[in-house]
N, CA, C and O atoms as a Tinker XYZ file with bonds, in Angstrom:
   508  protein
     1  N     12.127000    8.133000   -6.520000    73     2
     2  CA    10.791000    7.531000   -6.501000    64     1     3
     3  C     10.438000    7.123000   -5.098000    63     2     4     5
     4  O     11.221000    7.305000   -4.166000    81     3
     5  N      9.236000    6.563000   -4.950000    73     3     6
     6  CA     8.752000    6.142000   -3.679000    64     5     7
     7  C      9.479000    4.906000   -3.198000    63     6     8     9
     8  O      9.880000    4.046000   -3.982000    81     7
     9  N      9.641000    4.840000   -1.854000    73     7    10
    10  CA    10.091000    3.600000   -1.243000    64     9    11
    11  C      9.041000    3.195000   -0.225000    63    10    12    13
    12  O      8.586000    4.029000    0.558000    81    11
    13  N      8.648000    1.923000   -0.223000    73    11    14
    14  CA     7.569000    1.455000    0.612000    64    13    15
    15  C      8.059000    0.336000    1.510000    63    14    16    17
    16  O      8.838000   -0.509000    1.068000    81    15
    17  N      7.628000    0.311000    2.736000    73    15    18
    18  CA     8.066000   -0.717000    3.688000    64    17    19
    19  C      6.861000   -1.219000    4.494000    63    18    20    21
    20  O      6.251000   -0.460000    5.247000    81    19
    21  N      6.525000   -2.512000    4.327000    73    19    22
    22  CA     5.389000   -3.097000    5.008000    64    21    23
    23  C      5.825000   -3.666000    6.367000    63    22    24    25
    24  O      6.984000   -4.026000    6.574000    81    23
    25  N      4.862000   -3.729000    7.268000    73    23    26
    26  CA     5.077000   -4.392000    8.554000    64    25    27
    27  C      3.740000   -4.885000    9.066000    63    26    28    29
    28  O      2.692000   -4.474000    8.568000    81    27
    29  N      3.767000   -5.767000   10.062000    73    27    30
    30  CA     2.559000   -6.213000   10.723000    64    29    31
    31  C      2.077000   -7.594000   10.373000    63    30    32    33
    32  O      1.065000   -8.047000   10.908000    81    31
    33  N      2.785000   -8.287000    9.477000    73    31    34
    34  CA     2.362000   -9.646000    9.149000    64    33    35
    35  C      2.605000  -10.604000   10.314000    63    34    36    37
    36  O      3.229000  -10.258000   11.317000    81    35
    37  N      2.094000  -11.806000   10.144000    73    35    38
    38  CA     2.254000  -12.834000   11.176000    64    37    39
    39  C      1.304000  -13.959000   10.974000    63    38    40    41
    40  O      0.676000  -14.085000    9.922000    81    39
    41  N      1.195000  -14.795000   11.999000    73    39    42
    42  CA     0.301000  -15.935000   11.938000    64    41    43
    43  C     -0.867000  -15.677000   12.893000    63    42    44    45
    44  O     -0.675000  -15.236000   14.026000    81    43
    45  N     -2.052000  -15.953000   12.423000    73    43    46
    46  CA    -3.263000  -15.675000   13.250000    64    45    47
    47  C     -4.249000  -16.803000   12.971000    63    46    48    49
    48  O     -4.319000  -17.318000   11.855000    81    47
    49  N     -5.012000  -17.180000   14.001000    73    47    50
    50  CA    -5.996000  -18.241000   13.863000    64    49    51
    51  C     -7.170000  -17.803000   13.002000    63    50    52    53
    52  O     -7.453000  -16.607000   12.930000    81    51
    53  N     -7.848000  -18.706000   12.360000    73    51    54
    54  CA    -9.060000  -18.350000   11.582000    64    53    55
    55  C    -10.040000  -17.569000   12.461000    63    54    56    57
    56  O    -10.260000  -17.902000   13.626000    81    55
    57  N    -10.611000  -16.538000   11.878000    73    55    58
    58  CA   -11.511000  -15.665000   12.608000    64    57    59
    59  C    -10.836000  -14.505000   13.289000    63    58    60    61
    60  O    -11.493000  -13.588000   13.781000    81    59
    61  N     -9.517000  -14.548000   13.315000    73    59    62
    62  CA    -8.766000  -13.491000   13.992000    64    61    63
    63  C     -8.567000  -12.272000   13.129000    63    62    64    65
    64  O     -9.054000  -12.182000   12.002000    81    63
    65  N     -7.811000  -11.312000   13.715000    73    63    66
    66  CA    -7.596000  -10.037000   13.045000    64    65    67
    67  C     -6.125000   -9.706000   12.998000    63    66    68    69
    68  O     -5.336000  -10.194000   13.806000    81    67
    69  N     -5.766000   -8.869000   12.039000    73    67    70
    70  CA    -4.383000   -8.420000   11.882000    64    69    71
    71  C     -4.420000   -7.113000   11.126000    63    70    72    73
    72  O     -5.244000   -6.933000   10.228000    81    71
    73  N     -3.525000   -6.187000   11.484000    73    71    74
    74  CA    -3.455000   -4.928000   10.757000    64    73    75
    75  C     -2.036000   -4.783000   10.155000    63    74    76    77
    76  O     -1.028000   -4.850000   10.859000    81    75
    77  N     -2.006000   -4.589000    8.865000    73    75    78
    78  CA    -0.733000   -4.346000    8.165000    64    77    79
    79  C     -0.521000   -2.850000    8.025000    63    78    80    81
    80  O     -1.479000   -2.090000    7.886000    81    79
    81  N      0.716000   -2.434000    8.062000    73    79    82
    82  CA     1.095000   -1.047000    7.859000    64    81    83
    83  C      2.097000   -0.960000    6.715000    63    82    84    85
    84  O      2.873000   -1.885000    6.475000    81    83
    85  N      2.062000    0.156000    6.024000    73    83    86
    86  CA     3.039000    0.415000    4.957000    64    85    87
    87  C      3.449000    1.849000    5.034000    63    86    88    89
    88  O      2.626000    2.748000    4.866000    81    87
    89  N      4.730000    2.080000    5.290000    73    87    90
    90  CA     5.267000    3.436000    5.357000    64    89    91
    91  C      5.821000    3.839000    3.987000    63    90    92    93
    92  O      6.617000    3.118000    3.385000    81    91
    93  N      5.386000    4.994000    3.517000    73    91    94
    94  CA     5.801000    5.496000    2.213000    64    93    95
    95  C      6.850000    6.548000    2.424000    63    94    96    97
    96  O      6.747000    7.327000    3.372000    81    95
    97  N      7.862000    6.607000    1.575000    73    95    98
    98  CA     9.061000    7.379000    1.902000    64    97    99
    99  C      8.884000    8.872000    1.715000    63    98   100   101
   100  O      9.471000    9.641000    2.478000    81    99
   101  N      8.105000    9.326000    0.740000    73    99   102
   102  CA     8.140000   10.719000    0.391000    64   101   103
   103  C      7.014000   11.511000    1.034000    63   102   104   105
   104  O      5.919000   10.987000    1.241000    81   103
   105  N      7.278000   12.760000    1.346000    73   103   106
   106  CA     6.287000   13.629000    2.005000    64   105   107
   107  C      5.040000   13.825000    1.166000    63   106   108   109
   108  O      3.968000   14.102000    1.704000    81   107
   109  N      5.167000   13.684000   -0.159000    73   107   110
   110  CA     4.001000   13.955000   -0.986000    64   109   111
   111  C      3.253000   12.672000   -1.318000    63   110   112   113
   112  O      2.621000   12.568000   -2.370000    81   111
   113  N      3.325000   11.703000   -0.423000    73   111   114
   114  CA     2.634000   10.437000   -0.605000    64   113   115
   115  C      1.143000   10.659000   -0.765000    63   114   116   117
   116  O      0.467000    9.829000   -1.373000    81   115
   117  N      0.611000   11.744000   -0.244000    73   115   118
   118  CA    -0.811000   12.009000   -0.319000    64   117   119
   119  C     -1.302000   12.190000   -1.742000    63   118   120   121
   120  O     -2.508000   12.134000   -1.983000    81   119
   121  N     -0.406000   12.406000   -2.688000    73   119   122
   122  CA    -0.823000   12.553000   -4.069000    64   121   123
   123  C     -0.840000   11.240000   -4.845000    63   122   124   125
   124  O     -1.183000   11.212000   -6.027000    81   123
   125  N     -0.464000   10.151000   -4.168000    73   123   126
   126  CA    -0.388000    8.837000   -4.813000    64   125   127
   127  C     -1.551000    7.968000   -4.440000    63   126   128   129
   128  O     -2.086000    8.045000   -3.333000    81   127
   129  N     -1.948000    7.113000   -5.411000    73   127   130
   130  CA    -2.825000    6.000000   -5.090000    64   129   131
   131  C     -2.053000    5.008000   -4.292000    63   130   132   133
   132  O     -0.922000    4.690000   -4.661000    81   131
   133  N     -2.593000    4.497000   -3.217000    73   131   134
   134  CA    -1.970000    3.452000   -2.421000    64   133   135
   135  C     -2.851000    2.224000   -2.401000    63   134   136   137
   136  O     -4.071000    2.324000   -2.272000    81   135
   137  N     -2.236000    1.076000   -2.529000    73   135   138
   138  CA    -3.007000   -0.172000   -2.673000    64   137   139
   139  C     -2.296000   -1.289000   -1.932000    63   138   140   141
   140  O     -1.103000   -1.219000   -1.634000    81   139
   141  N     -3.077000   -2.324000   -1.646000    73   139   142
   142  CA    -2.554000   -3.568000   -1.101000    64   141   143
   143  C     -2.842000   -4.686000   -2.110000    63   142   144   145
   144  O     -3.940000   -4.810000   -2.653000    81   143
   145  N     -1.818000   -5.474000   -2.326000    73   143   146
   146  CA    -1.889000   -6.674000   -3.156000    64   145   147
   147  C     -1.544000   -7.883000   -2.289000    63   146   148   149
   148  O     -1.022000   -7.736000   -1.184000    81   147
   149  N     -1.834000   -9.059000   -2.791000    73   147   150
   150  CA    -1.364000  -10.274000   -2.133000    64   149   151
   151  C     -1.039000  -11.325000   -3.194000    63   150   152   153
   152  O     -1.575000  -11.319000   -4.302000    81   151
   153  N     -0.158000  -12.206000   -2.813000    73   151   154
   154  CA     0.205000  -13.317000   -3.710000    64   153   155
   155  C      0.159000  -14.606000   -2.899000    63   154   156   157
   156  O      0.983000  -14.850000   -2.018000    81   155
   157  N     -0.833000  -15.414000   -3.232000    73   155   158
   158  CA    -0.985000  -16.748000   -2.596000    64   157   159
   159  C     -0.160000  -17.735000   -3.381000    63   158   160   161
   160  O      0.131000  -17.520000   -4.558000    81   159
   161  N      0.218000  -18.821000   -2.730000    73   159   162
   162  CA     1.012000  -19.840000   -3.378000    64   161   163
   163  C      0.273000  -20.369000   -4.595000    63   162   164   165
   164  O     -0.878000  -20.794000   -4.502000    81   163
   165  N      0.951000  -20.337000   -5.742000    73   163   166
   166  CA     0.396000  -20.878000   -6.984000    64   165   167
   167  C     -0.492000  -19.922000   -7.703000    63   166   168   169
   168  O     -1.077000  -20.287000   -8.723000    81   167
   169  N     -0.628000  -18.682000   -7.211000    73   167   170
   170  CA    -1.509000  -17.716000   -7.883000    64   169   171
   171  C     -0.719000  -16.472000   -8.292000    63   170   172   173
   172  O      0.379000  -16.218000   -7.797000    81   171
   173  N     -1.304000  -15.718000   -9.199000    73   171   174
   174  CA    -0.714000  -14.442000   -9.558000    64   173   175
   175  C     -0.977000  -13.415000   -8.449000    63   174   176   177
   176  O     -1.896000  -13.562000   -7.643000    81   175
   177  N     -0.148000  -12.385000   -8.439000    73   175   178
   178  CA    -0.378000  -11.323000   -7.438000    64   177   179
   179  C     -1.686000  -10.627000   -7.784000    63   178   180   181
   180  O     -1.926000  -10.309000   -8.949000    81   179
   181  N     -2.532000  -10.386000   -6.793000    73   179   182
   182  CA    -3.852000   -9.816000   -7.030000    64   181   183
   183  C     -4.085000   -8.623000   -6.148000    63   182   184   185
   184  O     -3.622000   -8.586000   -5.008000    81   183
   185  N     -4.788000   -7.661000   -6.653000    73   183   186
   186  CA    -5.147000   -6.476000   -5.893000    64   185   187
   187  C     -6.206000   -6.823000   -4.867000    63   186   188   189
   188  O     -7.181000   -7.514000   -5.164000    81   187
   189  N     -6.002000   -6.341000   -3.670000    73   187   190
   190  CA    -6.936000   -6.578000   -2.571000    64   189   191
   191  C     -7.752000   -5.323000   -2.275000    63   190   192   193
   192  O     -8.970000   -5.391000   -2.111000    81   191
   193  N     -7.091000   -4.207000   -2.211000    73   191   194
   194  CA    -7.779000   -2.945000   -1.867000    64   193   195
   195  C     -6.952000   -1.767000   -2.406000    63   194   196   197
   196  O     -5.725000   -1.831000   -2.482000    81   195
   197  N     -7.649000   -0.712000   -2.770000    73   195   198
   198  CA    -6.927000    0.484000   -3.228000    64   197   199
   199  C     -7.627000    1.736000   -2.704000    63   198   200   201
   200  O     -8.839000    1.749000   -2.489000    81   199
   201  N     -6.840000    2.777000   -2.506000    73   199   202
   202  CA    -7.361000    4.032000   -1.929000    64   201   203
   203  C     -6.818000    5.208000   -2.743000    63   202   204   205
   204  O     -5.638000    5.553000   -2.681000    81   203
   205  N     -7.714000    5.793000   -3.493000    73   203   206
   206  CA    -7.338000    6.946000   -4.314000    64   205   207
   207  C     -7.343000    8.234000   -3.467000    63   206   208   209
   208  O     -8.114000    8.385000   -2.520000    81   207
   209  N     -6.461000    9.131000   -3.850000    73   207   210
   210  CA    -6.400000   10.392000   -3.092000    64   209   211
   211  C     -6.084000   11.516000   -4.050000    63   210   212   213
   212  O     -5.167000   11.413000   -4.865000    81   211
   213  N     -6.839000   12.581000   -3.953000    73   211   214
   214  CA    -6.554000   13.810000   -4.698000    64   213   215
   215  C     -5.906000   14.814000   -3.737000    63   214   216   217
   216  O     -5.721000   14.532000   -2.553000    81   215
   217  N     -5.576000   15.961000   -4.260000    73   215   218
   218  CA    -4.880000   16.954000   -3.463000    64   217   219
   219  C     -5.689000   17.350000   -2.243000    63   218   220   221
   220  O     -5.127000   17.572000   -1.170000    81   219
   221  N     -7.019000   17.442000   -2.397000    73   219   222
   222  CA    -7.817000   18.003000   -1.299000    64   221   223
   223  C     -8.912000   17.064000   -0.819000    63   222   224   225
   224  O     -9.722000   17.469000    0.015000    81   223
   225  N     -8.975000   15.853000   -1.296000    73   223   226
   226  CA   -10.040000   14.967000   -0.876000    64   225   227
   227  C     -9.720000   13.512000   -1.226000    63   226   228   229
   228  O     -8.883000   13.217000   -2.079000    81   227
   229  N    -10.425000   12.622000   -0.529000    73   227   230
   230  CA   -10.284000   11.202000   -0.859000    64   229   231
   231  C    -11.034000   10.909000   -2.154000    63   230   232   233
   232  O    -12.025000   11.559000   -2.487000    81   231
   233  N    -10.539000    9.931000   -2.857000    73   231   234
   234  CA   -11.182000    9.405000   -4.055000    64   233   235
   235  C    -11.817000    8.073000   -3.778000    63   234   236   237
   236  O    -12.266000    7.793000   -2.666000    81   235
   237  N    -11.848000    7.236000   -4.830000    73   235   238
   238  CA   -12.488000    5.942000   -4.738000    64   237   239
   239  C    -11.684000    4.959000   -3.893000    63   238   240   241
   240  O    -10.462000    4.856000   -4.003000    81   239
   241  N    -12.431000    4.232000   -3.036000    73   239   242
   242  CA   -11.844000    3.127000   -2.291000    64   241   243
   243  C    -12.431000    1.836000   -2.862000    63   242   244   245
   244  O    -13.648000    1.723000   -3.010000    81   243
   245  N    -11.603000    0.891000   -3.173000    73   243   246
   246  CA   -12.075000   -0.338000   -3.848000    64   245   247
   247  C    -11.595000   -1.556000   -3.106000    63   246   248   249
   248  O    -10.496000   -1.542000   -2.551000    81   247
   249  N    -12.387000   -2.617000   -3.077000    73   247   250
   250  CA   -12.029000   -3.857000   -2.435000    64   249   251
   251  C    -12.328000   -5.038000   -3.347000    63   250   252   253
   252  O    -13.310000   -5.042000   -4.089000    81   251
   253  N    -11.464000   -6.030000   -3.276000    73   251   254
   254  CA   -11.702000   -7.305000   -3.919000    64   253   255
   255  C    -12.947000   -7.906000   -3.275000    63   254   256   257
   256  O    -13.161000   -7.782000   -2.069000    81   255
   257  N    -13.770000   -8.566000   -4.108000    73   255   258
   258  CA   -15.055000   -9.096000   -3.633000    64   257   259
   259  C    -14.850000  -10.035000   -2.413000    63   258   260   261
   260  O    -15.633000   -9.989000   -1.465000    81   259
   261  N    -13.844000  -10.846000   -2.441000    73   259   262
   262  CA   -13.652000  -11.839000   -1.381000    64   261   263
   263  C    -13.261000  -11.247000   -0.033000    63   262   264   265
   264  O    -13.265000  -11.957000    0.972000    81   263
   265  N    -12.920000   -9.945000    0.006000    73   263   266
   266  CA   -12.503000   -9.364000    1.269000    64   265   267
   267  C    -13.471000   -8.269000    1.719000    63   266   268   269
   268  O    -13.309000   -7.713000    2.806000    81   267
   269  N    -14.465000   -7.955000    0.903000    73   267   270
   270  CA   -15.414000   -6.909000    1.253000    64   269   271
   271  C    -16.117000   -7.253000    2.588000    63   270   272   273
   272  O    -16.552000   -8.383000    2.807000    81   271
   273  N    -16.208000   -6.261000    3.449000    73   271   274
   274  CA   -16.815000   -6.464000    4.754000    64   273   275
   275  C    -15.868000   -7.028000    5.803000    63   274   276   277
   276  O    -16.209000   -7.081000    6.985000    81   275
   277  N    -14.684000   -7.449000    5.378000    73   275   278
   278  CA   -13.684000   -8.010000    6.307000    64   277   279
   279  C    -12.437000   -7.160000    6.362000    63   278   280   281
   280  O    -11.854000   -7.022000    7.438000    81   279
   281  N    -11.999000   -6.583000    5.261000    73   279   282
   282  CA   -10.784000   -5.794000    5.193000    64   281   283
   283  C    -11.141000   -4.310000    5.049000    63   282   284   285
   284  O    -12.142000   -3.967000    4.420000    81   283
   285  N    -10.335000   -3.452000    5.622000    73   283   286
   286  CA   -10.487000   -2.017000    5.491000    64   285   287
   287  C     -9.130000   -1.377000    5.205000    63   286   288   289
   288  O     -8.156000   -1.609000    5.922000    81   287
   289  N     -9.085000   -0.572000    4.151000    73   287   290
   290  CA    -7.862000    0.176000    3.803000    64   289   291
   291  C     -8.052000    1.612000    4.298000    63   290   292   293
   292  O     -9.078000    2.240000    4.034000    81   291
   293  N     -7.087000    2.101000    4.992000    73   291   294
   294  CA    -7.111000    3.475000    5.438000    64   293   295
   295  C     -5.727000    4.084000    5.214000    63   294   296   297
   296  O     -4.740000    3.353000    5.131000    81   295
   297  N     -5.647000    5.357000    5.120000    73   295   298
   298  CA    -4.361000    6.027000    4.941000    64   297   299
   299  C     -4.247000    7.241000    5.848000    63   298   300   301
   300  O     -5.227000    7.940000    6.104000    81   299
   301  N     -3.055000    7.475000    6.320000    73   299   302
   302  CA    -2.750000    8.631000    7.110000    64   301   303
   303  C     -1.675000    9.394000    6.361000    63   302   304   305
   304  O     -0.487000    9.111000    6.515000    81   303
   305  N     -2.077000   10.344000    5.565000    73   303   306
   306  CA    -1.131000   11.046000    4.741000    64   305   307
   307  C     -0.212000   11.967000    5.517000    63   306   308   309
   308  O      0.873000   12.301000    5.041000    81   307
   309  N     -0.620000   12.376000    6.686000    73   307   310
   310  CA     0.254000   13.183000    7.529000    64   309   311
   311  C      1.416000   12.333000    7.996000    63   310   312   313
   312  O      2.500000   12.855000    8.255000    81   311
   313  N      1.210000   11.043000    8.106000    73   311   314
   314  CA     2.244000   10.106000    8.584000    64   313   315
   315  C      2.779000    9.263000    7.446000    63   314   316   317
   316  O      3.599000    8.373000    7.675000    81   315
   317  N      2.338000    9.520000    6.229000    73   315   318
   318  CA     2.793000    8.767000    5.059000    64   317   319
   319  C      2.637000    7.255000    5.245000    63   318   320   321
   320  O      3.553000    6.494000    4.937000    81   319
   321  N      1.480000    6.823000    5.747000    73   319   322
   322  CA     1.268000    5.446000    6.057000    64   321   323
   323  C     -0.111000    4.984000    5.513000    63   322   324   325
   324  O     -1.101000    5.711000    5.592000    81   323
   325  N     -0.137000    3.793000    4.979000    73   323   326
   326  CA    -1.366000    3.161000    4.584000    64   325   327
   327  C     -1.521000    1.878000    5.369000    63   326   328   329
   328  O     -0.545000    1.164000    5.599000    81   327
   329  N     -2.744000    1.579000    5.784000    73   327   330
   330  CA    -3.031000    0.424000    6.638000    64   329   331
   331  C     -4.009000   -0.511000    5.932000    63   330   332   333
   332  O     -4.814000   -0.100000    5.096000    81   331
   333  N     -3.905000   -1.778000    6.304000    73   331   334
   334  CA    -4.906000   -2.748000    5.876000    64   333   335
   335  C     -5.346000   -3.500000    7.132000    63   334   336   337
   336  O     -4.635000   -4.358000    7.655000    81   335
   337  N     -6.524000   -3.152000    7.585000    73   335   338
   338  CA    -7.137000   -3.848000    8.758000    64   337   339
   339  C     -7.848000   -5.066000    8.244000    63   338   340   341
   340  O     -8.745000   -4.966000    7.407000    81   339
   341  N     -7.451000   -6.227000    8.746000    73   339   342
   342  CA    -8.031000   -7.496000    8.290000    64   341   343
   343  C     -8.737000   -8.170000    9.435000    63   342   344   345
   344  O     -8.125000   -8.394000   10.479000    81   343
   345  N     -9.989000   -8.500000    9.282000    73   343   346
   346  CA   -10.769000   -9.179000   10.300000    64   345   347
   347  C    -11.380000  -10.458000    9.706000    63   346   348   349
   348  O    -11.396000  -10.665000    8.492000    81   347
   349  N    -11.871000  -11.290000   10.603000    73   347   350
   350  CA   -12.498000  -12.565000   10.158000    64   349   351
   351  C    -11.605000  -13.284000    9.173000    63   350   352   353
   352  O    -12.069000  -13.722000    8.120000    81   351
   353  N    -10.357000  -13.410000    9.493000    73   351   354
   354  CA    -9.408000  -14.008000    8.573000    64   353   355
   355  C     -9.679000  -15.477000    8.314000    63   354   356   357
   356  O    -10.134000  -16.209000    9.193000    81   355
   357  N     -9.392000  -15.893000    7.089000    73   355   358
   358  CA    -9.634000  -17.249000    6.662000    64   357   359
   359  C     -8.330000  -17.854000    6.155000    63   358   360   361
   360  O     -7.407000  -17.134000    5.774000    81   359
   361  N     -8.263000  -19.193000    6.153000    73   359   362
   362  CA    -7.036000  -19.815000    5.608000    64   361   363
   363  C     -6.720000  -19.352000    4.198000    63   362   364   365
   364  O     -5.547000  -19.230000    3.843000    81   363
   365  N     -7.724000  -19.093000    3.391000    73   363   366
   366  CA    -7.461000  -18.657000    2.039000    64   365   367
   367  C     -6.931000  -17.230000    1.921000    63   366   368   369
   368  O     -6.597000  -16.772000    0.829000    81   367
   369  N     -6.857000  -16.527000    3.062000    73   367   370
   370  CA    -6.203000  -15.218000    3.081000    64   369   371
   371  C     -4.679000  -15.324000    3.254000    63   370   372   373
   372  O     -3.965000  -14.325000    3.175000    81   371
   373  N     -4.200000  -16.545000    3.488000    73   371   374
   374  CA    -2.772000  -16.761000    3.625000    64   373   375
   375  C     -2.051000  -16.352000    2.359000    63   374   376   377
   376  O     -2.341000  -16.855000    1.273000    81   375
   377  N     -1.114000  -15.440000    2.507000    73   375   378
   378  CA    -0.411000  -14.894000    1.319000    64   377   379
   379  C      0.719000  -13.971000    1.766000    63   378   380   381
   380  O      0.813000  -13.606000    2.938000    81   379
   381  N      1.559000  -13.606000    0.832000    73   379   382
   382  CA     2.482000  -12.495000    1.016000    64   381   383
   383  C      1.707000  -11.240000    0.609000    63   382   384   385
   384  O      1.152000  -11.181000   -0.488000    81   383
   385  N      1.670000  -10.271000    1.461000    73   383   386
   386  CA     0.952000   -9.031000    1.201000    64   385   387
   387  C      1.913000   -7.926000    0.892000    63   386   388   389
   388  O      2.920000   -7.745000    1.576000    81   387
   389  N      1.591000   -7.169000   -0.166000    73   387   390
   390  CA     2.473000   -6.083000   -0.634000    64   389   391
   391  C      1.687000   -4.775000   -0.676000    63   390   392   393
   392  O      0.498000   -4.775000   -0.997000    81   391
   393  N      2.326000   -3.693000   -0.362000    73   391   394
   394  CA     1.711000   -2.388000   -0.661000    64   393   395
   395  C      2.349000   -1.847000   -1.919000    63   394   396   397
   396  O      3.504000   -2.133000   -2.238000    81   395
   397  N      1.562000   -1.059000   -2.622000    73   395   398
   398  CA     1.960000   -0.521000   -3.896000    64   397   399
   399  C      1.476000    0.943000   -4.015000    63   398   400   401
   400  O      0.511000    1.360000   -3.375000    81   399
   401  N      2.173000    1.671000   -4.839000    73   399   402
   402  CA     1.808000    3.071000   -5.038000    64   401   403
   403  C      1.980000    3.459000   -6.511000    63   402   404   405
   404  O      2.872000    2.963000   -7.200000    81   403
   405  N      1.122000    4.340000   -6.965000    73   403   406
   406  CA     1.246000    4.902000   -8.315000    64   405   407
   407  C      0.709000    6.316000   -8.293000    63   406   408   409
   408  O     -0.235000    6.653000   -7.579000    81   407
   409  N      1.356000    7.124000   -9.110000    73   407   410
   410  CA     0.956000    8.549000   -9.152000    64   409   411
   411  C     -0.270000    8.722000  -10.014000    63   410   412   413
   412  O     -1.031000    9.663000   -9.786000    81   411
   413  N     -0.510000    7.857000  -11.006000    73   411   414
   414  CA    -1.535000    8.145000  -11.983000    64   413   415
   415  C     -2.644000    7.093000  -12.044000    63   414   416   417
   416  O     -3.806000    7.427000  -12.276000    81   415
   417  N     -2.289000    5.833000  -11.838000    73   415   418
   418  CA    -3.317000    4.781000  -11.925000    64   417   419
   419  C     -3.804000    4.404000  -10.549000    63   418   420   421
   420  O     -3.052000    4.474000   -9.577000    81   419
   421  N     -5.088000    3.994000  -10.455000    73   419   422
   422  CA    -5.632000    3.570000   -9.164000    64   421   423
   423  C     -6.766000    2.608000   -9.390000    63   422   424   425
   424  O     -7.516000    2.727000  -10.358000    81   423
   425  N     -6.891000    1.643000   -8.483000    73   423   426
   426  CA    -7.981000    0.679000   -8.545000    64   425   427
   427  C     -7.461000   -0.755000   -8.428000    63   426   428   429
   428  O     -6.280000   -0.998000   -8.184000    81   427
   429  N     -8.384000   -1.682000   -8.610000    73   427   430
   430  CA    -8.010000   -3.084000   -8.545000    64   429   431
   431  C     -7.471000   -3.496000   -9.914000    63   430   432   433
   432  O     -8.143000   -4.173000  -10.692000    81   431
   433  N     -6.263000   -3.075000  -10.176000    73   431   434
   434  CA    -5.608000   -3.219000  -11.481000    64   433   435
   435  C     -4.578000   -4.293000  -11.459000    63   434   436   437
   436  O     -4.156000   -4.715000  -10.382000    81   435
   437  N     -4.147000   -4.761000  -12.617000    73   435   438
   438  CA    -3.007000   -5.712000  -12.672000    64   437   439
   439  C     -1.801000   -5.078000  -12.034000    63   438   440   441
   440  O     -1.657000   -3.855000  -12.028000    81   439
   441  N     -0.938000   -5.906000  -11.500000    73   439   442
   442  CA     0.234000   -5.395000  -10.781000    64   441   443
   443  C      1.121000   -4.521000  -11.659000    63   442   444   445
   444  O      1.827000   -3.643000  -11.162000    81   443
   445  N      1.082000   -4.765000  -12.977000    73   443   446
   446  CA     1.951000   -3.994000  -13.868000    64   445   447
   447  C      1.588000   -2.500000  -13.896000    63   446   448   449
   448  O      2.400000   -1.680000  -14.324000    81   447
   449  N      0.409000   -2.148000  -13.456000    73   447   450
   450  CA    -0.030000   -0.783000  -13.475000    64   449   451
   451  C      0.530000    0.057000  -12.309000    63   450   452   453
   452  O      0.438000    1.284000  -12.333000    81   451
   453  N      1.087000   -0.581000  -11.328000    73   451   454
   454  CA     1.652000    0.107000  -10.204000    64   453   455
   455  C      3.165000    0.147000  -10.325000    63   454   456   457
   456  O      3.790000   -0.856000  -10.668000    81   455
   457  N      3.742000    1.271000  -10.052000    73   455   458
   458  CA     5.157000    1.472000  -10.273000    64   457   459
   459  C      5.981000    1.136000   -9.022000    63   458   460   461
   460  O      7.054000    0.545000   -9.140000    81   459
   461  N      5.508000    1.496000   -7.850000    73   459   462
   462  CA     6.325000    1.377000   -6.636000    64   461   463
   463  C      5.779000    0.262000   -5.785000    63   462   464   465
   464  O      4.567000    0.092000   -5.654000    81   463
   465  N      6.704000   -0.509000   -5.199000    73   463   466
   466  CA     6.342000   -1.696000   -4.439000    64   465   467
   467  C      7.180000   -1.808000   -3.173000    63   466   468   469
   468  O      8.334000   -1.382000   -3.130000    81   467
   469  N      6.558000   -2.407000   -2.118000    73   467   470
   470  CA     7.317000   -2.814000   -0.959000    64   469   471
   471  C      7.833000   -4.248000   -1.135000    63   470   472   473
   472  O      7.609000   -4.883000   -2.166000    81   471
   473  N      8.527000   -4.738000   -0.108000    73   471   474
   474  CA     9.098000   -6.081000   -0.155000    64   473   475
   475  C      8.142000   -7.152000    0.253000    63   474   476   477
   476  O      8.386000   -8.330000   -0.006000    81   475
   477  N      7.048000   -6.775000    0.891000    73   475   478
   478  CA     6.053000   -7.759000    1.267000    64   477   479
   479  C      6.133000   -8.203000    2.736000    63   478   480   481
   480  O      7.204000   -8.170000    3.341000    81   479
   481  N      5.019000   -8.607000    3.285000    73   479   482
   482  CA     4.952000   -9.159000    4.625000    64   481   483
   483  C      4.012000  -10.354000    4.605000    63   482   484   485
   484  O      2.927000  -10.294000    4.027000    81   483
   485  N      4.433000  -11.431000    5.236000    73   483   486
   486  CA     3.702000  -12.679000    5.179000    64   485   487
   487  C      2.558000  -12.732000    6.204000    63   486   488   489
   488  O      2.729000  -12.394000    7.375000    81   487
   489  N      1.388000  -13.170000    5.718000    73   487   490
   490  CA     0.247000  -13.405000    6.600000    64   489   491
   491  C     -0.116000  -14.871000    6.471000    63   490   492   493
   492  O     -0.309000  -15.374000    5.364000    81   491
   493  N     -0.209000  -15.547000    7.579000    73   491   494
   494  CA    -0.547000  -16.976000    7.596000    64   493   495
   495  C     -1.733000  -17.235000    8.471000    63   494   496   497
   496  O     -1.750000  -16.852000    9.641000    81   495
   497  N     -2.737000  -17.890000    7.907000    73   495   498
   498  CA    -3.928000  -18.279000    8.670000    64   497   499
   499  C     -4.042000  -19.780000    8.521000    63   498   500   501
   500  O     -4.498000  -20.251000    7.479000    81   499
   501  N     -3.647000  -20.550000    9.519000    73   499   502
   502  CA    -3.650000  -22.022000    9.386000    64   501   503
   503  C     -5.049000  -22.580000    9.324000    63   502   504   505
   504  O     -5.990000  -22.060000    9.922000    81   503
   505  N     -5.148000  -23.662000    8.573000    73   503   506
   506  CA    -6.487000  -24.292000    8.456000    64   505   507
   507  C     -6.708000  -25.315000    9.555000    63   506   508
   508  O     -7.768000  -25.938000    9.614000    81   507
């Protein structure tokens, strides 16, 4: 199965930017839906953004309402990597961020719908 490894987390001041990366292990990652989730203290893990991909074209890209206009998900299937560019960061964006992959399901779905997960990377935006 897929193995995912996130990087790029850290601490950034409110209003700042950060880009997370997630390397996917298999060469056929381009056939998988790739998504970013986050888990804030005291909350369930929630989907932040997802990027659907078909064999020959991109599919639907979805964002959680609270990050629209601030976060951008992109993928480089040649490099088996998915990115989450985060701008205008707020203290409420503080969370552990995870990338996830699934061969069949895609979208802002409950975490149970995604099969493959990374270990997470912490993002902290102090208030």
